[in-house]
Every structure is written in C-alpha cells, then in structure tokens.
CSV table of C-alpha atoms in Angstrom, one decimal:
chain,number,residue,atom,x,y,z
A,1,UNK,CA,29.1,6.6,156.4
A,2,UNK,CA,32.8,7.8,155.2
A,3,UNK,CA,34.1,6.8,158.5
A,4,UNK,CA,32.7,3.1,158.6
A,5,UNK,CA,34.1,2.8,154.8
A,6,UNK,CA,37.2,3.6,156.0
A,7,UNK,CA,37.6,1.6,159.0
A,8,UNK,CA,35.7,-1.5,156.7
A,9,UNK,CA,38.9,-0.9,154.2
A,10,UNK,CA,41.6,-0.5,156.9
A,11,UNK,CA,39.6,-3.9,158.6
A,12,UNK,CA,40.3,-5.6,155.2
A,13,UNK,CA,43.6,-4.9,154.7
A,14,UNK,CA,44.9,-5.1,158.2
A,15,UNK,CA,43.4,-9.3,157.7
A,16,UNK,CA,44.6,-9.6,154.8
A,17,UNK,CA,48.1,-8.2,155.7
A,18,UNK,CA,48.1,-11.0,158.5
A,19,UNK,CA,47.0,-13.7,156.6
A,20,UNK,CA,49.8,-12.9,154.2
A,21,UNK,CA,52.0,-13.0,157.1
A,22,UNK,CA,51.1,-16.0,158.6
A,23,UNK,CA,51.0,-17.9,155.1
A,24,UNK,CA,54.7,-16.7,154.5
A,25,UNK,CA,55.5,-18.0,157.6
A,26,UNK,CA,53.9,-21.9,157.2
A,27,UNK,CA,55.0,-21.4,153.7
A,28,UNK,CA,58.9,-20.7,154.3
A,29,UNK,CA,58.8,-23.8,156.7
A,30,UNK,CA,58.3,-25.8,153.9
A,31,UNK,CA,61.1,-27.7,151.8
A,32,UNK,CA,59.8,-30.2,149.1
A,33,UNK,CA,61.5,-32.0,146.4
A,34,UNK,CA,59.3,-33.3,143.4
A,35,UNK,CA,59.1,-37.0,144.4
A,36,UNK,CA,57.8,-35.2,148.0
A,37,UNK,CA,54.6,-33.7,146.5
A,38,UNK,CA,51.9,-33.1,143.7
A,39,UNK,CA,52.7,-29.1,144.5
A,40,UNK,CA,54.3,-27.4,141.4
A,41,UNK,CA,55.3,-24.5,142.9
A,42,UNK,CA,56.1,-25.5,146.3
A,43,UNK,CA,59.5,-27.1,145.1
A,44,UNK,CA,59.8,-24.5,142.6
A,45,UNK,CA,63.4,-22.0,142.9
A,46,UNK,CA,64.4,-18.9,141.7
A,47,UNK,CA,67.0,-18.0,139.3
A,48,UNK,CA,68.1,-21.2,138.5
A,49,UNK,CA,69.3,-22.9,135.3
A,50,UNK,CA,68.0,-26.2,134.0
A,51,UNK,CA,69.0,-28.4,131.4
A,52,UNK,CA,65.3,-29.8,130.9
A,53,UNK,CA,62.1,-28.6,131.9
A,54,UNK,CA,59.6,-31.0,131.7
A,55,UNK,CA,55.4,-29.8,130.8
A,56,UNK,CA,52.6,-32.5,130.4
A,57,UNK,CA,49.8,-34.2,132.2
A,58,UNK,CA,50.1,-37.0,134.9
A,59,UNK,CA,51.9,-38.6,132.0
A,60,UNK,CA,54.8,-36.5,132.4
A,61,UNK,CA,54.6,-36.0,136.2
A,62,UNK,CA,55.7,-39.4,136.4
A,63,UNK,CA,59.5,-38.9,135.5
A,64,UNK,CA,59.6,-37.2,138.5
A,65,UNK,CA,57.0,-37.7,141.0
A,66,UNK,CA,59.2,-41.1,141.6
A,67,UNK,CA,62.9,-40.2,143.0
A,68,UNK,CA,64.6,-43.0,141.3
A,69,UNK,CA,62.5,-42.2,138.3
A,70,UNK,CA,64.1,-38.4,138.6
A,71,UNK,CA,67.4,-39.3,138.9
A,72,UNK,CA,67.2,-42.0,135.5
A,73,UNK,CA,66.5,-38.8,133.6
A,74,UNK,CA,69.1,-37.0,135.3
A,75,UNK,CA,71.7,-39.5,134.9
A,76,UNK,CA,70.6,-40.3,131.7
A,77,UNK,CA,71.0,-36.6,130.5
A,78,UNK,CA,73.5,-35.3,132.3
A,79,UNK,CA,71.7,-32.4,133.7
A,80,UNK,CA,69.1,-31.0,136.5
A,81,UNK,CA,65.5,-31.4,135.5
A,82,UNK,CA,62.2,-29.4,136.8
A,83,UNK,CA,59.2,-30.7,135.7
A,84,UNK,CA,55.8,-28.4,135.3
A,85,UNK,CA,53.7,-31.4,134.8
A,86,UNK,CA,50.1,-31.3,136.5
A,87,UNK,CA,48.7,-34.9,138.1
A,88,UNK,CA,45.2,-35.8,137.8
A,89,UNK,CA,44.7,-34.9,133.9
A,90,UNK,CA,45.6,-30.8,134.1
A,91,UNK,CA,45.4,-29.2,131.2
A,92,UNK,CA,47.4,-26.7,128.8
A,93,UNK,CA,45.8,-23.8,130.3
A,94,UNK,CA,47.3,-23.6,133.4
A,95,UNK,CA,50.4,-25.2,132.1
A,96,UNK,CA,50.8,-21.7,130.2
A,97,UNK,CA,50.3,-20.2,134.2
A,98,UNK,CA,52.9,-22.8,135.3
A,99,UNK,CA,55.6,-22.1,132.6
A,100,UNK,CA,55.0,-17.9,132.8
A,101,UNK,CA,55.5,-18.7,136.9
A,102,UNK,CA,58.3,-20.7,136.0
A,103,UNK,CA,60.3,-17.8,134.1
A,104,UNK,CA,58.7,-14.9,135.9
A,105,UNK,CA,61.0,-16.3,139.0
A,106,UNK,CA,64.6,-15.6,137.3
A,107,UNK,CA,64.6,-19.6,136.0
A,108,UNK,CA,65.6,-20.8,132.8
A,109,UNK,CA,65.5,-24.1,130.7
A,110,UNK,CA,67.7,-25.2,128.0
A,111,UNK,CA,65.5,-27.8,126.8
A,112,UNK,CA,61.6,-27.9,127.3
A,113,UNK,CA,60.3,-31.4,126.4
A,114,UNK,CA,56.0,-31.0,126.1
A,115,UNK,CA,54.5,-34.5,126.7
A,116,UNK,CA,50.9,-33.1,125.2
A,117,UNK,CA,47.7,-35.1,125.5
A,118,UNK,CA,45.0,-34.3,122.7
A,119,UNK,CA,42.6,-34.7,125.8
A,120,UNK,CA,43.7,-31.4,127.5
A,121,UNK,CA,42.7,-29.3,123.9
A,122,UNK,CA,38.7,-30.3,124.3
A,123,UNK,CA,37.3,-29.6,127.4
A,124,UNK,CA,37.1,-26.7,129.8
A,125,UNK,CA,37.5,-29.5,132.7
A,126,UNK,CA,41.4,-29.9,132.8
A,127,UNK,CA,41.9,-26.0,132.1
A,128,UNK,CA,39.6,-24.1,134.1
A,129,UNK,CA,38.3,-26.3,136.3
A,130,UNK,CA,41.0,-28.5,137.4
A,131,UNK,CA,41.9,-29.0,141.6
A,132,UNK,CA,45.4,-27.6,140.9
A,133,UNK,CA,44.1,-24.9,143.1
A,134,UNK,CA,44.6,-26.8,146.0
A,135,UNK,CA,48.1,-27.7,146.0
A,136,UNK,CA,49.6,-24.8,145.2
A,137,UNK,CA,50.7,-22.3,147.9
A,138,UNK,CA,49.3,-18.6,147.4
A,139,UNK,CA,51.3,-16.7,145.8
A,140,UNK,CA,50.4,-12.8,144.3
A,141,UNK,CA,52.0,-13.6,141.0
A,142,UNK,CA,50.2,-16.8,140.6
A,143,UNK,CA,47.0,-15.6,141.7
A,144,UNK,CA,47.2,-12.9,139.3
A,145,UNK,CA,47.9,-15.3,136.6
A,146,UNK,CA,44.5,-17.6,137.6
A,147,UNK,CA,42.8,-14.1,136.8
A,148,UNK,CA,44.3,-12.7,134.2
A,149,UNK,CA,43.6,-16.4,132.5
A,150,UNK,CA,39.8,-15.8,133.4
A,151,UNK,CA,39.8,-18.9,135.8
A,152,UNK,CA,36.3,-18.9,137.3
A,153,UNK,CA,35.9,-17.3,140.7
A,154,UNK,CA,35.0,-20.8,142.4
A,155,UNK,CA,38.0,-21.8,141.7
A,156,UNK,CA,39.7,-18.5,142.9
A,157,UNK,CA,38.3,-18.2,146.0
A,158,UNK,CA,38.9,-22.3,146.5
A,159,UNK,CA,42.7,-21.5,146.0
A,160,UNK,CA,42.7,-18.7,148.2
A,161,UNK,CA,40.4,-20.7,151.2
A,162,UNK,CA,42.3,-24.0,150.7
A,163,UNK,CA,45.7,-22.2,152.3
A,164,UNK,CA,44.0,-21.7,155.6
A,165,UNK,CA,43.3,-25.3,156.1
A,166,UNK,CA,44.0,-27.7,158.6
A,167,UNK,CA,45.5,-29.4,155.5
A,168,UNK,CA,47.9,-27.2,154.4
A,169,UNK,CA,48.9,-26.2,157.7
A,170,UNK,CA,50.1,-29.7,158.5
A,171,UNK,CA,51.3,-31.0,155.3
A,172,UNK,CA,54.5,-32.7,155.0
A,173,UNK,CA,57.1,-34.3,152.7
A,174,UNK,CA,55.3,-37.3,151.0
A,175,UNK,CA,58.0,-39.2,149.9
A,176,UNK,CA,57.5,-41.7,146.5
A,177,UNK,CA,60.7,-43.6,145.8
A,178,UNK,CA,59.8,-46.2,142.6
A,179,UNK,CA,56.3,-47.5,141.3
A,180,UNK,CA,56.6,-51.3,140.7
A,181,UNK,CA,53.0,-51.8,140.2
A,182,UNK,CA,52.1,-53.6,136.9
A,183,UNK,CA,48.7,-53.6,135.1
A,184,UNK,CA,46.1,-56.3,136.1
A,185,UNK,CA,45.9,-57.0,132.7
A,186,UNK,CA,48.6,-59.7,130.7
A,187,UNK,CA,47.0,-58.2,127.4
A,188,UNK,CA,45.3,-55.3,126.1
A,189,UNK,CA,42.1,-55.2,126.8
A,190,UNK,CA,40.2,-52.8,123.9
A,191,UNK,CA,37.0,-52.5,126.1
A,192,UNK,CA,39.2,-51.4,128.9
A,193,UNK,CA,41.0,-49.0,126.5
A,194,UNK,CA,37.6,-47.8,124.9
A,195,UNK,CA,36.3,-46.7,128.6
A,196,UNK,CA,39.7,-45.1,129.4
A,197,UNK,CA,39.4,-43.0,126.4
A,198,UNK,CA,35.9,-41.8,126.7
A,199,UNK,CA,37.0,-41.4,130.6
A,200,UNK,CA,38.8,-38.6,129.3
A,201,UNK,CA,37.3,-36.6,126.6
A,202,UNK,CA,34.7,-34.6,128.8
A,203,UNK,CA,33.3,-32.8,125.8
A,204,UNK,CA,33.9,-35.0,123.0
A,205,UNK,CA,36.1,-33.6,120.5
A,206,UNK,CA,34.4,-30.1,121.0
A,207,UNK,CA,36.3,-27.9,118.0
A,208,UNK,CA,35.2,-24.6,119.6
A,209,UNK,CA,37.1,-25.6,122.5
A,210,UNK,CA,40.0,-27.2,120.7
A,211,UNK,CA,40.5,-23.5,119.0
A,212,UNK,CA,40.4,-21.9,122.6
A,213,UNK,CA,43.5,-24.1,123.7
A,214,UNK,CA,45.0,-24.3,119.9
A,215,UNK,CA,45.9,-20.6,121.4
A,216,UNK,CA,47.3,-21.4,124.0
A,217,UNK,CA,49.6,-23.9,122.9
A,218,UNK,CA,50.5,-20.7,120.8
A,219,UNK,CA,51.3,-19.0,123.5
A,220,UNK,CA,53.4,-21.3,125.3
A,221,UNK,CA,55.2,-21.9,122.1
A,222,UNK,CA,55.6,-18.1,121.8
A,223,UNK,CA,57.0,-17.8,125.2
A,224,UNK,CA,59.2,-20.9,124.8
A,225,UNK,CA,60.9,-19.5,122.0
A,226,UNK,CA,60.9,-16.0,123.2
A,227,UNK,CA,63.5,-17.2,126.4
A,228,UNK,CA,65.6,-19.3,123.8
A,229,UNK,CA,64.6,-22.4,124.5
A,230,UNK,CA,64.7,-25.7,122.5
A,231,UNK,CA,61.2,-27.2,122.6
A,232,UNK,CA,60.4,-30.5,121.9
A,233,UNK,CA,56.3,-31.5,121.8
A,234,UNK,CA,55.7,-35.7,121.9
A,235,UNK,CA,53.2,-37.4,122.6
A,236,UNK,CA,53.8,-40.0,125.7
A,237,UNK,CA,53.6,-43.8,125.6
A,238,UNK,CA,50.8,-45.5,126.0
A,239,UNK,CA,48.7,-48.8,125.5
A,240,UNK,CA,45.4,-46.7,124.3
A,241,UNK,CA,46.9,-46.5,120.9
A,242,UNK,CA,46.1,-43.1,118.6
A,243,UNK,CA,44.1,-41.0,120.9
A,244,UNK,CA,41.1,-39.2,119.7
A,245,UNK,CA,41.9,-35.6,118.4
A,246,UNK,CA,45.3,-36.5,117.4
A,247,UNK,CA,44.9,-35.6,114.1
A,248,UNK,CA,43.2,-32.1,114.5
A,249,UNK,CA,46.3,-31.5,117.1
A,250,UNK,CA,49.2,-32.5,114.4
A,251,UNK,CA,47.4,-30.1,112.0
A,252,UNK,CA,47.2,-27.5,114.3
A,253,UNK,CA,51.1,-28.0,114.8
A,254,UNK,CA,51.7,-27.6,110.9
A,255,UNK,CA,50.4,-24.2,111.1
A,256,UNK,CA,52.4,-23.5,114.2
A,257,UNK,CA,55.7,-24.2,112.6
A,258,UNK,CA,55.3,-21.6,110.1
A,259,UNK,CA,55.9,-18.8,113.0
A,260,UNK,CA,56.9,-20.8,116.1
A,261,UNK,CA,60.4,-23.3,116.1
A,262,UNK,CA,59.8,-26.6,117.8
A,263,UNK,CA,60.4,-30.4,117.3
A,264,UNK,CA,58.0,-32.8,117.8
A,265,UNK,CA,58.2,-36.8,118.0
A,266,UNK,CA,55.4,-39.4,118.6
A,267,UNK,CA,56.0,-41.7,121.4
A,268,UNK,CA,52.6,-43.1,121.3
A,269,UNK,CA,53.6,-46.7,120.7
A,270,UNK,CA,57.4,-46.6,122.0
A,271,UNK,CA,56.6,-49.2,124.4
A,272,UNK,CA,53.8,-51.5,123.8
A,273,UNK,CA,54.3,-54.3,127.0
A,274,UNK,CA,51.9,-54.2,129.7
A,275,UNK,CA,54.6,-55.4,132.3
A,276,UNK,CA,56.3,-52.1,131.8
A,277,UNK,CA,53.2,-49.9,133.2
A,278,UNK,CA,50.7,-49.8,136.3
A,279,UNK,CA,47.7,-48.8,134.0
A,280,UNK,CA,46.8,-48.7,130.6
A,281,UNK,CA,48.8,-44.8,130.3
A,282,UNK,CA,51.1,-45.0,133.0
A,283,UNK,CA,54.7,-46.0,133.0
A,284,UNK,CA,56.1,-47.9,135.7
A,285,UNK,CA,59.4,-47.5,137.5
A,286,UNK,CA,61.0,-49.6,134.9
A,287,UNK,CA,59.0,-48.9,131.5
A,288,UNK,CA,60.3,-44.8,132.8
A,289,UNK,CA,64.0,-46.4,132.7
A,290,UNK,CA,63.5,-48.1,129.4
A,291,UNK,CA,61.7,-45.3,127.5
A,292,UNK,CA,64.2,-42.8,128.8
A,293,UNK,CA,67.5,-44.6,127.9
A,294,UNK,CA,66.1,-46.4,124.5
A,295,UNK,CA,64.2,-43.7,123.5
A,296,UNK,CA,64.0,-40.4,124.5
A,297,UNK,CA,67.2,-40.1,125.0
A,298,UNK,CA,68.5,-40.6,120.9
A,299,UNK,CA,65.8,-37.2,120.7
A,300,UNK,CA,66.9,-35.7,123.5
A,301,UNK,CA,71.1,-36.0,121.8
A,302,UNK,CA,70.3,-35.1,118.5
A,303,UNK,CA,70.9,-31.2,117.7
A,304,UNK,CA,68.1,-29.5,117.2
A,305,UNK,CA,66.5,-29.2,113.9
C-alpha cells in the first residue's frame, strides 16, 4: 500500500511537472498588448514603472482595450499606462488579486485612477464568480491568490482546465484599433436605462454583501497607499444617471479617509450625449478622447490633495 502511494504521488507530480512545462512553453510564445486581448496578465511585465495604472470594470477597460483609445491617454498624460480593468462586469474582489499580481511582479504606479461601479460592492457574481478565470494564463502566484481569496473551487479547477484547451493553445493577438459604434438610441431612453440597471445588480443592494467588498476596497486602498501611490476613485460616465448604491458607497468612502489617503471625483454625468457612446455605459472612440482631454485630464494635473 506504501509503494502504490508513492508511485500515485511521484505519478502526480511527474504530470504536473509537464504540464507546467508545456504551459511555460505556449505561454512564453505569446506577446499581447492591451488592445490585443481581454487577458490581464498576459500583457502584464515585470519591474516596470508606470505613470498610471488604471482599475475598474469594462468601463475602464475601455481606455485601453482600443489602441488609439490607449495612446489618447498616453499622449494626453505624458506617460505609459497599464490598465487592471476586468471586461464583462468583474468585480473588486479580484481586482484586489489583480493589483497584489500587479506589484508582487517588481511594477510600480505613480498614479492609480479606480473607475468604481457601486454594482461590483452587491453581489458575489462579479467577485467570486466571474469568467476571468478563463483568460488568464496559470500562473502559481495567481492561483494562490484565487485561493487565498476563497474563490470557489469550480472556478479553480475551471482556471486550471481552461489552459489545456484547444483555445488557449491557439489563441492569437486580437487586434481592436477604435470603436465608432454609436447608441441606437438619439435620446435617452429611461425604460432602457431602468433594465440596464437592474441588468446589473444581481442581488439587489444586498448590505451583507456590500460590507464583504466595503473590505476589500480597504484593502486595496491599504495596499495602494502602502507602495506610495496617488489614488484617485471616480465614478465613470454614463447615460444611466446615479446608480443604485451610490450613496451607501460615498459613505463608506468617508470612513475610509479617516485611515486611507485618496481623491475621489464623480464623472457620472461628464458627458451626457448619446453620439459620444456605443451603449447606454460605454464610451466610444471619441466620447474616450473628449472625457480624457476635457475632463480627466484637469484631475489627473492637479497635485494631489
């Protein structure tokens, strides 16, 4: 019985060993900017300095999921820009996982603008059980930060299964250049904007959730500030108006300044013309270059308070 243990051990670790190997292989082939791919560690370096370091939801991916949208901010700001945001509504859970990643590789961030969405404070759904898992390449440190964040084991083992697809093994450099695309809609539509809203709030405005991930944001704000960081939080444009929660998340931020140092602005109704984005919470290619220029970038010059 010993000797079967043993060779069942050895078994394991001689597969795993190779599957490591043939990972770091595929992986190393691989050479992605951020307008290539939804990956946020794929493109992601080591001991590198940036100027800004951007963290949100899809809302944030945006300045840099489009190239010419990446290089407005650049040339806007004069400086090299990483951005941490996760697509498809992620949450501030694993953005804590992202920014930890971020650091724990030798990188650093001057600036760290936080485009926060109540949304991702009141639900489990963008945090714990969001398909991040399937875009980002398997890495120990990472993995260990999925578990030491008590991410369920579904979406574990679907991080660890979805690298030895036929998928990952063939994926390539998707590039996105601009987003011209403009709503359907001439004029707001508040039905539309009522069914957007409740789109996103899986678990209404769930308060024993919202003090789960009112501790997170702690943490990240704890971290932030422990690597010397300015850190702005904001709120991104949209044409849904005040979103739900709002006002149990601006609280929550009065009690944080009393121990953490951060700024925070509210974008919400910087730009308010439907021409200028492809859906009721997304910026186009030119409502990025207007907010940018006309409006983040007066927050973005002033010296911190």
């Amino acid at each position: 019985m010993k000797c079967f243990l043993v060779k069942a051990i050895i078994f394991v670790i001689v597969n795993i060993a190779i599957g490591a190997a043939v990972l770091a292989v595929v992986d190393s082939r691989y050479s992605f900017k951020q307008w290539e791919t939804d990956s946020i560690l794929l493109p992601m370096p080591r001991d590198t300095q940036y100027g800004l370091l951007l963290m949100g939801t899809s809302r944030g991916q945006l300045f840099t999921r489009y190239k010419e949208n990446a290089e407005t901010v650049e040339r806007t700001f004069g400086t090299n820009v990483y951005n941490l945001s996760i697509p498809f509504g992620g949450g501030i859970l694993p953005e804590k996982m992202f920014l930890t990643t971020f650091f724990e590789r030798g990188n650093q961030a001057k600036t760290i603008l936080y485009f926060i969405d109540p949304f991702t404070m009141f639900s489990p759904k963008p945090n714990t059980q969001h398909r991040l898992v399937n875009y980002e390449p398997l890495w120990p440190s990472f993995l260990w930060q999925l578990i030491k964040n008590d991410m369920p084991r579904e979406r574990i083992i679907v991080y660890i299964q979805s690298k030895f697809s036929k998928r990952w093994f063939t994926q390539k450099p998707e590039l996105m250049t601009r987003n011209d695309k403009r709503m359907e809609d001439d004029l707001v539509n508040p039905e539309k904007v009522k069914l957007r809203n409740d789109s996103l709030y899986f678990d209404g405005l769930n308060e024993k959730h919202f003090e789960t991930y009112a501790r997170v944001l702690d943490e990240i704000l704890e971290l932030a500030n422990s690597q010397g960081c300015r850190v702005i939080l904001a709120f991104p444009p949209t044409l849904l108006g005040p979103q739900p929660g709002a006002d149990l998340l601006l609280a929550e931020m009065e009690k944080l300044k009393v121990t953490r140092t951060f700024e925070f602005y509210d974008f919400t109704d910087a730009i308010q013309d439907p021409a200028l984005y492809y859906d009721y919470d997304h910026l186009n290619s030119n409502g990025v270059k207007l907010f940018v220029e006309e409006h983040l970038a007066p927050v973005m010059n002033k010296m911190p308070r």
